[in-house]
Amino acid sequence: MDPVRIARQVVEGRFPGARAAILGGSAITGWRTASSDLDIVVILDGPPAPYRETTEHDGVPVELFCHTTESYERFAGQETANRRSPLLHMCAEGVVLLDRDGFGCRTRAEARARLRAGPPPLSAAELEEHRYLLTDLLDDLDGADELIFIADRLLTAVAELILLAGGRWRSHGKWLLRRLREADPETCRELLLGYRQVVCSGDRALMRRVAAAVLDGAGGRLLVGYRRDAPSGFRR
């Protein structure tokens, strides 16, 4: 399969008047598999954008992320504030399929610059939130029937804290693992091994040690004394 050729066929057939189109995602990386879909960001001048659609072309699954210039900027801004931006990553790491007036290349260049700048730093309150969550999950790791579910949440919480505390973009699913491997391959290896030991044999020791070390590096345990006031809208 030639993902670029197929993606161009999709854009030419579905969006002949598009302003720009960029192919991103796993399909153009070394992580591509036989089941990888094509993630295509399409910039239109107006309606029906913005919308997202899952379709297929010649049996290949296709994810369309259709935007106007205004909706693209709004979504990218919201994702940046959330420190996880699939849209910026697709554009920054993607292949420009269509570029009517230079907007596609500019969008890719700007997305790369925004990713290099990194996400907004964690505030003190946000860091406390992560410390509190990780402390609570570590204490819950001694559970019985719930063990695998706790370990699953702990795996994600540790990975996200490593990325966020290091000023890196967070993610989820397969991309969370990939970004963690890039950021800290040794801790990633031990964390995965510890998780497998929990799932396969119930042995919590390694996962607890790795999670505790990450927590210590972020300021340590936080449980007693933690407090958050409700938002002002909940007050009379």
PDB file of C-alpha atoms in Angstrom:
ATOM      1  CA  MET A   1       0.000   0.000   0.000  1.00  0.00           C
ATOM      2  CA  ASP A   2       1.210   3.476  -0.913  1.00  0.00           C
ATOM      3  CA  PRO A   3      -0.486   5.649   1.728  1.00  0.00           C
ATOM      4  CA  VAL A   4       0.422   8.939   0.068  1.00  0.00           C
ATOM      5  CA  ARG A   5      -0.990   7.878  -3.299  1.00  0.00           C
ATOM      6  CA  ILE A   6      -4.223   6.612  -1.759  1.00  0.00           C
ATOM      7  CA  ALA A   7      -4.601   9.718   0.401  1.00  0.00           C
ATOM      8  CA  ARG A   8      -4.175  11.952  -2.661  1.00  0.00           C
ATOM      9  CA  GLN A   9      -6.892   9.982  -4.430  1.00  0.00           C
ATOM     10  CA  VAL A  10      -9.202  10.545  -1.479  1.00  0.00           C
ATOM     11  CA  VAL A  11      -8.551  14.283  -1.432  1.00  0.00           C
ATOM     12  CA  GLU A  12      -8.866  14.674  -5.194  1.00  0.00           C
ATOM     13  CA  GLY A  13     -12.123  12.714  -5.256  1.00  0.00           C
ATOM     14  CA  ARG A  14     -13.774  14.161  -2.156  1.00  0.00           C
ATOM     15  CA  PHE A  15     -12.333  17.666  -1.872  1.00  0.00           C
ATOM     16  CA  PRO A  16     -11.367  19.062  -5.289  1.00  0.00           C
ATOM     17  CA  GLY A  17     -11.750  22.623  -3.983  1.00  0.00           C
ATOM     18  CA  ALA A  18      -9.837  22.146  -0.738  1.00  0.00           C
ATOM     19  CA  ARG A  19      -7.308  24.768   0.237  1.00  0.00           C
ATOM     20  CA  ALA A  20      -4.835  22.273   1.737  1.00  0.00           C
ATOM     21  CA  ALA A  21      -4.573  18.665   2.862  1.00  0.00           C
ATOM     22  CA  ILE A  22      -1.992  16.871   5.002  1.00  0.00           C
ATOM     23  CA  LEU A  23      -1.574  13.126   5.621  1.00  0.00           C
ATOM     24  CA  GLY A  24      -0.403  12.318   9.162  1.00  0.00           C
ATOM     25  CA  GLY A  25      -0.558   9.496  11.674  1.00  0.00           C
ATOM     26  CA  SER A  26       1.015   6.051  11.804  1.00  0.00           C
ATOM     27  CA  ALA A  27       0.569   5.305   8.096  1.00  0.00           C
ATOM     28  CA  ILE A  28       3.595   7.415   7.141  1.00  0.00           C
ATOM     29  CA  THR A  29       5.850   6.211   9.951  1.00  0.00           C
ATOM     30  CA  GLY A  30       7.808   3.089  10.768  1.00  0.00           C
ATOM     31  CA  TRP A  31       4.926   2.092  13.049  1.00  0.00           C
ATOM     32  CA  ARG A  32       2.602   1.462  10.108  1.00  0.00           C
ATOM     33  CA  THR A  33       0.781  -1.880  10.158  1.00  0.00           C
ATOM     34  CA  ALA A  34      -1.570  -3.613   7.760  1.00  0.00           C
ATOM     35  CA  SER A  35      -4.517  -2.170   9.691  1.00  0.00           C
ATOM     36  CA  SER A  36      -3.235   1.416   9.930  1.00  0.00           C
ATOM     37  CA  ASP A  37      -5.758   3.973   8.755  1.00  0.00           C
ATOM     38  CA  LEU A  38      -5.035   7.183   6.858  1.00  0.00           C
ATOM     39  CA  ASP A  39      -5.361  10.319   8.982  1.00  0.00           C
ATOM     40  CA  ILE A  40      -5.981  13.258   6.652  1.00  0.00           C
ATOM     41  CA  VAL A  41      -6.360  16.877   7.753  1.00  0.00           C
ATOM     42  CA  VAL A  42      -8.305  18.840   5.126  1.00  0.00           C
ATOM     43  CA  ILE A  43      -8.622  22.631   5.129  1.00  0.00           C
ATOM     44  CA  LEU A  44     -11.781  23.948   3.426  1.00  0.00           C
ATOM     45  CA  ASP A  45     -12.959  27.503   2.873  1.00  0.00           C
ATOM     46  CA  GLY A  46     -16.213  26.963   4.765  1.00  0.00           C
ATOM     47  CA  PRO A  47     -19.125  24.538   5.384  1.00  0.00           C
ATOM     48  CA  PRO A  48     -19.545  21.639   5.689  1.00  0.00           C
ATOM     49  CA  ALA A  49     -16.329  21.998   7.717  1.00  0.00           C
ATOM     50  CA  PRO A  50     -15.574  21.594  10.527  1.00  0.00           C
ATOM     51  CA  TYR A  51     -16.355  17.911  10.953  1.00  0.00           C
ATOM     52  CA  ARG A  52     -14.715  14.525  11.417  1.00  0.00           C
ATOM     53  CA  GLU A  53     -15.617  11.457   9.376  1.00  0.00           C
ATOM     54  CA  THR A  54     -14.492   7.832   9.170  1.00  0.00           C
ATOM     55  CA  THR A  55     -14.707   6.313   5.706  1.00  0.00           C
ATOM     56  CA  GLU A  56     -12.672   4.019   3.480  1.00  0.00           C
ATOM     57  CA  HIS A  57     -11.064   4.033   0.059  1.00  0.00           C
ATOM     58  CA  ASP A  58     -10.353   0.792  -1.803  1.00  0.00           C
ATOM     59  CA  GLY A  59     -10.694  -1.092   1.474  1.00  0.00           C
ATOM     60  CA  VAL A  60      -8.333   1.230   3.384  1.00  0.00           C
ATOM     61  CA  PRO A  61      -9.853   2.969   6.435  1.00  0.00           C
ATOM     62  CA  VAL A  62      -9.634   6.750   6.289  1.00  0.00           C
ATOM     63  CA  GLU A  63     -10.056   9.300   9.092  1.00  0.00           C
ATOM     64  CA  LEU A  64     -10.921  12.763   7.787  1.00  0.00           C
ATOM     65  CA  PHE A  65     -10.375  15.836   9.964  1.00  0.00           C
ATOM     66  CA  CYS A  66     -11.982  18.653   8.011  1.00  0.00           C
ATOM     67  CA  HIS A  67     -11.473  22.231   9.158  1.00  0.00           C
ATOM     68  CA  THR A  68     -11.716  25.823   8.123  1.00  0.00           C
ATOM     69  CA  THR A  69      -8.734  27.999   8.963  1.00  0.00           C
ATOM     70  CA  GLU A  70     -10.673  29.351  11.936  1.00  0.00           C
ATOM     71  CA  SER A  71     -11.748  25.966  13.298  1.00  0.00           C
ATOM     72  CA  TYR A  72      -8.242  24.569  12.831  1.00  0.00           C
ATOM     73  CA  GLU A  73      -6.785  27.322  15.004  1.00  0.00           C
ATOM     74  CA  ARG A  74      -9.514  26.926  17.612  1.00  0.00           C
ATOM     75  CA  PHE A  75      -9.042  23.154  17.882  1.00  0.00           C
ATOM     76  CA  ALA A  76      -5.253  23.454  17.958  1.00  0.00           C
ATOM     77  CA  GLY A  77      -5.530  26.064  20.700  1.00  0.00           C
ATOM     78  CA  GLN A  78      -7.851  23.922  22.805  1.00  0.00           C
ATOM     79  CA  GLU A  79      -5.634  20.876  22.386  1.00  0.00           C
ATOM     80  CA  THR A  80      -2.525  22.874  23.264  1.00  0.00           C
ATOM     81  CA  ALA A  81      -4.144  24.080  26.481  1.00  0.00           C
ATOM     82  CA  ASN A  82      -4.877  20.426  27.266  1.00  0.00           C
ATOM     83  CA  ARG A  83      -1.221  19.564  26.494  1.00  0.00           C
ATOM     84  CA  ARG A  84      -2.245  16.913  23.967  1.00  0.00           C
ATOM     85  CA  SER A  85      -2.625  17.888  20.341  1.00  0.00           C
ATOM     86  CA  PRO A  86      -3.191  15.130  17.774  1.00  0.00           C
ATOM     87  CA  LEU A  87      -4.009  17.859  15.246  1.00  0.00           C
ATOM     88  CA  LEU A  88      -0.633  19.589  15.586  1.00  0.00           C
ATOM     89  CA  HIS A  89       1.196  16.267  15.489  1.00  0.00           C
ATOM     90  CA  MET A  90      -0.628  15.156  12.337  1.00  0.00           C
ATOM     91  CA  CYS A  91       0.233  18.408  10.593  1.00  0.00           C
ATOM     92  CA  ALA A  92       3.792  18.745  11.876  1.00  0.00           C
ATOM     93  CA  GLU A  93       4.810  15.173  11.096  1.00  0.00           C
ATOM     94  CA  GLY A  94       2.694  14.749   7.990  1.00  0.00           C
ATOM     95  CA  VAL A  95       3.024  14.884   4.216  1.00  0.00           C
ATOM     96  CA  VAL A  96       1.433  17.812   2.375  1.00  0.00           C
ATOM     97  CA  LEU A  97      -0.935  16.330  -0.189  1.00  0.00           C
ATOM     98  CA  LEU A  98      -2.480  19.527  -1.526  1.00  0.00           C
ATOM     99  CA  ASP A  99      -1.436  23.153  -1.179  1.00  0.00           C
ATOM    100  CA  ARG A 100      -3.355  25.718  -3.229  1.00  0.00           C
ATOM    101  CA  ASP A 101      -1.805  28.895  -1.858  1.00  0.00           C
ATOM    102  CA  GLY A 102       1.002  27.886   0.496  1.00  0.00           C
ATOM    103  CA  PHE A 103      -1.280  27.437   3.493  1.00  0.00           C
ATOM    104  CA  GLY A 104      -0.486  23.728   3.769  1.00  0.00           C
ATOM    105  CA  CYS A 105       3.259  24.254   4.022  1.00  0.00           C
ATOM    106  CA  ARG A 106       2.792  27.186   6.396  1.00  0.00           C
ATOM    107  CA  THR A 107       0.497  25.118   8.580  1.00  0.00           C
ATOM    108  CA  ARG A 108       3.031  22.295   8.765  1.00  0.00           C
ATOM    109  CA  ALA A 109       5.888  24.693   9.580  1.00  0.00           C
ATOM    110  CA  GLU A 110       3.858  26.463  12.269  1.00  0.00           C
ATOM    111  CA  ALA A 111       2.736  23.141  13.774  1.00  0.00           C
ATOM    112  CA  ARG A 112       6.366  22.018  14.002  1.00  0.00           C
ATOM    113  CA  ALA A 113       7.310  25.254  15.747  1.00  0.00           C
ATOM    114  CA  ARG A 114       4.444  24.941  18.208  1.00  0.00           C
ATOM    115  CA  LEU A 115       5.371  21.358  19.042  1.00  0.00           C
ATOM    116  CA  ARG A 116       9.014  22.303  19.555  1.00  0.00           C
ATOM    117  CA  ALA A 117       7.930  25.066  21.934  1.00  0.00           C
ATOM    118  CA  GLY A 118       6.206  22.425  24.024  1.00  0.00           C
ATOM    119  CA  PRO A 119       2.954  22.443  25.974  1.00  0.00           C
ATOM    120  CA  PRO A 120       2.145  24.973  28.709  1.00  0.00           C
ATOM    121  CA  PRO A 121       4.029  24.129  31.921  1.00  0.00           C
ATOM    122  CA  LEU A 122       2.125  22.510  34.748  1.00  0.00           C
ATOM    123  CA  SER A 123       0.912  24.901  37.416  1.00  0.00           C
ATOM    124  CA  ALA A 124       1.631  24.090  41.057  1.00  0.00           C
ATOM    125  CA  ALA A 125      -2.007  23.081  41.530  1.00  0.00           C
ATOM    126  CA  GLU A 126      -1.958  20.796  38.495  1.00  0.00           C
ATOM    127  CA  LEU A 127       1.224  19.109  39.673  1.00  0.00           C
ATOM    128  CA  GLU A 128      -0.451  18.497  43.028  1.00  0.00           C
ATOM    129  CA  GLU A 129      -3.400  16.907  41.220  1.00  0.00           C
ATOM    130  CA  HIS A 130      -1.072  14.420  39.546  1.00  0.00           C
ATOM    131  CA  ARG A 131       0.818  13.713  42.763  1.00  0.00           C
ATOM    132  CA  TYR A 132      -2.437  13.121  44.630  1.00  0.00           C
ATOM    133  CA  LEU A 133      -3.743  10.767  41.917  1.00  0.00           C
ATOM    134  CA  LEU A 134      -0.514   8.784  41.820  1.00  0.00           C
ATOM    135  CA  THR A 135      -0.352   8.546  45.621  1.00  0.00           C
ATOM    136  CA  ASP A 136      -3.935   7.279  45.750  1.00  0.00           C
ATOM    137  CA  LEU A 137      -3.338   4.711  43.013  1.00  0.00           C
ATOM    138  CA  LEU A 138      -0.182   3.436  44.694  1.00  0.00           C
ATOM    139  CA  ASP A 139      -2.106   2.916  47.920  1.00  0.00           C
ATOM    140  CA  ASP A 140      -4.864   1.128  45.989  1.00  0.00           C
ATOM    141  CA  LEU A 141      -2.342  -1.180  44.308  1.00  0.00           C
ATOM    142  CA  ASP A 142      -2.654  -3.489  47.306  1.00  0.00           C
ATOM    143  CA  GLY A 143      -6.222  -4.314  46.266  1.00  0.00           C
ATOM    144  CA  ALA A 144      -7.276  -7.799  45.186  1.00  0.00           C
ATOM    145  CA  ASP A 145     -10.079  -8.158  42.632  1.00  0.00           C
ATOM    146  CA  GLU A 146      -9.485  -4.630  41.377  1.00  0.00           C
ATOM    147  CA  LEU A 147      -5.728  -5.061  40.965  1.00  0.00           C
ATOM    148  CA  ILE A 148      -5.532  -5.135  37.168  1.00  0.00           C
ATOM    149  CA  PHE A 149      -7.815  -2.124  36.805  1.00  0.00           C
ATOM    150  CA  ILE A 150      -5.758  -0.149  39.336  1.00  0.00           C
ATOM    151  CA  ALA A 151      -2.540  -1.157  37.575  1.00  0.00           C
ATOM    152  CA  ASP A 152      -3.984  -0.006  34.256  1.00  0.00           C
ATOM    153  CA  ARG A 153      -4.791   3.439  35.643  1.00  0.00           C
ATOM    154  CA  LEU A 154      -1.426   3.604  37.391  1.00  0.00           C
ATOM    155  CA  LEU A 155       0.387   2.788  34.151  1.00  0.00           C
ATOM    156  CA  THR A 156      -1.264   5.726  32.392  1.00  0.00           C
ATOM    157  CA  ALA A 157      -0.877   8.112  35.331  1.00  0.00           C
ATOM    158  CA  VAL A 158       2.856   7.414  35.645  1.00  0.00           C
ATOM    159  CA  ALA A 159       3.417   7.800  31.913  1.00  0.00           C
ATOM    160  CA  GLU A 160       1.525  11.105  31.786  1.00  0.00           C
ATOM    161  CA  LEU A 161       3.373  12.518  34.792  1.00  0.00           C
ATOM    162  CA  ILE A 162       6.743  11.674  33.245  1.00  0.00           C
ATOM    163  CA  LEU A 163       5.790  13.506  30.048  1.00  0.00           C
ATOM    164  CA  LEU A 164       4.124  16.517  31.668  1.00  0.00           C
ATOM    165  CA  ALA A 165       6.765  17.022  34.355  1.00  0.00           C
ATOM    166  CA  GLY A 166       9.362  16.906  31.602  1.00  0.00           C
ATOM    167  CA  GLY A 167       7.612  19.601  29.580  1.00  0.00           C
ATOM    168  CA  ARG A 168       6.537  17.125  26.891  1.00  0.00           C
ATOM    169  CA  TRP A 169       3.253  16.583  25.107  1.00  0.00           C
ATOM    170  CA  ARG A 170       1.048  13.917  26.596  1.00  0.00           C
ATOM    171  CA  SER A 171      -1.009  11.486  24.578  1.00  0.00           C
ATOM    172  CA  HIS A 172      -3.097   8.345  24.989  1.00  0.00           C
ATOM    173  CA  GLY A 173      -3.217   4.797  23.698  1.00  0.00           C
ATOM    174  CA  LYS A 174      -0.393   3.709  21.422  1.00  0.00           C
ATOM    175  CA  TRP A 175       0.897   7.271  21.102  1.00  0.00           C
ATOM    176  CA  LEU A 176       1.307   7.554  24.869  1.00  0.00           C
ATOM    177  CA  LEU A 177       3.647   4.571  24.779  1.00  0.00           C
ATOM    178  CA  ARG A 178       5.559   5.954  21.799  1.00  0.00           C
ATOM    179  CA  ARG A 179       6.076   9.353  23.397  1.00  0.00           C
ATOM    180  CA  LEU A 180       7.100   7.779  26.693  1.00  0.00           C
ATOM    181  CA  ARG A 181       9.691   5.649  24.916  1.00  0.00           C
ATOM    182  CA  GLU A 182      11.105   8.765  23.290  1.00  0.00           C
ATOM    183  CA  ALA A 183      11.189  10.684  26.576  1.00  0.00           C
ATOM    184  CA  ASP A 184      12.539   8.029  28.960  1.00  0.00           C
ATOM    185  CA  PRO A 185      13.182   4.622  27.369  1.00  0.00           C
ATOM    186  CA  GLU A 186      14.631   2.996  30.507  1.00  0.00           C
ATOM    187  CA  THR A 187      11.750   3.975  32.794  1.00  0.00           C
ATOM    188  CA  CYS A 188       9.325   3.003  30.049  1.00  0.00           C
ATOM    189  CA  ARG A 189      10.892  -0.456  29.827  1.00  0.00           C
ATOM    190  CA  GLU A 190      10.713  -0.996  33.589  1.00  0.00           C
ATOM    191  CA  LEU A 191       7.188   0.367  33.842  1.00  0.00           C
ATOM    192  CA  LEU A 192       5.928  -2.002  31.144  1.00  0.00           C
ATOM    193  CA  LEU A 193       7.740  -4.937  32.720  1.00  0.00           C
ATOM    194  CA  GLY A 194       6.252  -4.077  36.110  1.00  0.00           C
ATOM    195  CA  TYR A 195       2.771  -3.855  34.599  1.00  0.00           C
ATOM    196  CA  ARG A 196       3.179  -7.239  32.920  1.00  0.00           C
ATOM    197  CA  GLN A 197       4.266  -8.763  36.228  1.00  0.00           C
ATOM    198  CA  VAL A 198       1.143  -7.415  37.909  1.00  0.00           C
ATOM    199  CA  VAL A 199      -1.128  -8.772  35.185  1.00  0.00           C
ATOM    200  CA  CYS A 200       0.572 -12.149  34.777  1.00  0.00           C
ATOM    201  CA  SER A 201       1.469 -13.044  38.349  1.00  0.00           C
ATOM    202  CA  GLY A 202       0.082 -10.360  40.659  1.00  0.00           C
ATOM    203  CA  ASP A 203       3.609  -9.259  41.567  1.00  0.00           C
ATOM    204  CA  ARG A 204       3.345  -5.541  42.368  1.00  0.00           C
ATOM    205  CA  ALA A 205       6.913  -4.881  43.499  1.00  0.00           C
ATOM    206  CA  LEU A 206       8.518  -3.510  40.335  1.00  0.00           C
ATOM    207  CA  MET A 207       5.564  -1.398  39.270  1.00  0.00           C
ATOM    208  CA  ARG A 208       5.292   0.059  42.751  1.00  0.00           C
ATOM    209  CA  ARG A 209       9.010   0.885  42.777  1.00  0.00           C
ATOM    210  CA  VAL A 210       8.939   2.590  39.375  1.00  0.00           C
ATOM    211  CA  ALA A 211       5.799   4.594  40.175  1.00  0.00           C
ATOM    212  CA  ALA A 212       7.166   5.644  43.568  1.00  0.00           C
ATOM    213  CA  ALA A 213      10.414   6.850  41.977  1.00  0.00           C
ATOM    214  CA  VAL A 214       8.503   8.967  39.444  1.00  0.00           C
ATOM    215  CA  LEU A 215       6.324  10.355  42.221  1.00  0.00           C
ATOM    216  CA  ASP A 216       9.388  11.227  44.338  1.00  0.00           C
ATOM    217  CA  GLY A 217      10.886  13.061  41.370  1.00  0.00           C
ATOM    218  CA  ALA A 218       7.737  15.175  41.070  1.00  0.00           C
ATOM    219  CA  GLY A 219       7.650  16.228  44.720  1.00  0.00           C
ATOM    220  CA  GLY A 220       6.670  13.077  46.557  1.00  0.00           C
ATOM    221  CA  ARG A 221       3.500  11.657  48.039  1.00  0.00           C
ATOM    222  CA  LEU A 222       0.505  13.898  48.571  1.00  0.00           C
ATOM    223  CA  LEU A 223      -2.598  12.698  50.372  1.00  0.00           C
ATOM    224  CA  VAL A 224      -3.351  14.099  53.837  1.00  0.00           C
ATOM    225  CA  GLY A 225      -3.700  17.866  53.577  1.00  0.00           C
ATOM    226  CA  TYR A 226      -4.780  17.867  49.941  1.00  0.00           C
ATOM    227  CA  ARG A 227      -7.701  20.245  49.364  1.00  0.00           C
ATOM    228  CA  ARG A 228      -9.488  21.782  46.396  1.00  0.00           C
ATOM    229  CA  ASP A 229     -12.343  24.294  46.652  1.00  0.00           C
ATOM    230  CA  ALA A 230     -15.301  23.854  44.318  1.00  0.00           C
ATOM    231  CA  PRO A 231     -15.483  26.254  41.336  1.00  0.00           C
ATOM    232  CA  SER A 232     -17.069  29.602  42.076  1.00  0.00           C
ATOM    233  CA  GLY A 233     -20.184  28.667  40.089  1.00  0.00           C
ATOM    234  CA  PHE A 234     -21.085  26.088  42.729  1.00  0.00           C
ATOM    235  CA  ARG A 235     -21.110  28.659  45.529  1.00  0.00           C
ATOM    236  CA  ARG A 236     -24.238  30.488  46.645  1.00  0.00           C
TER     237      ARG A 236
END
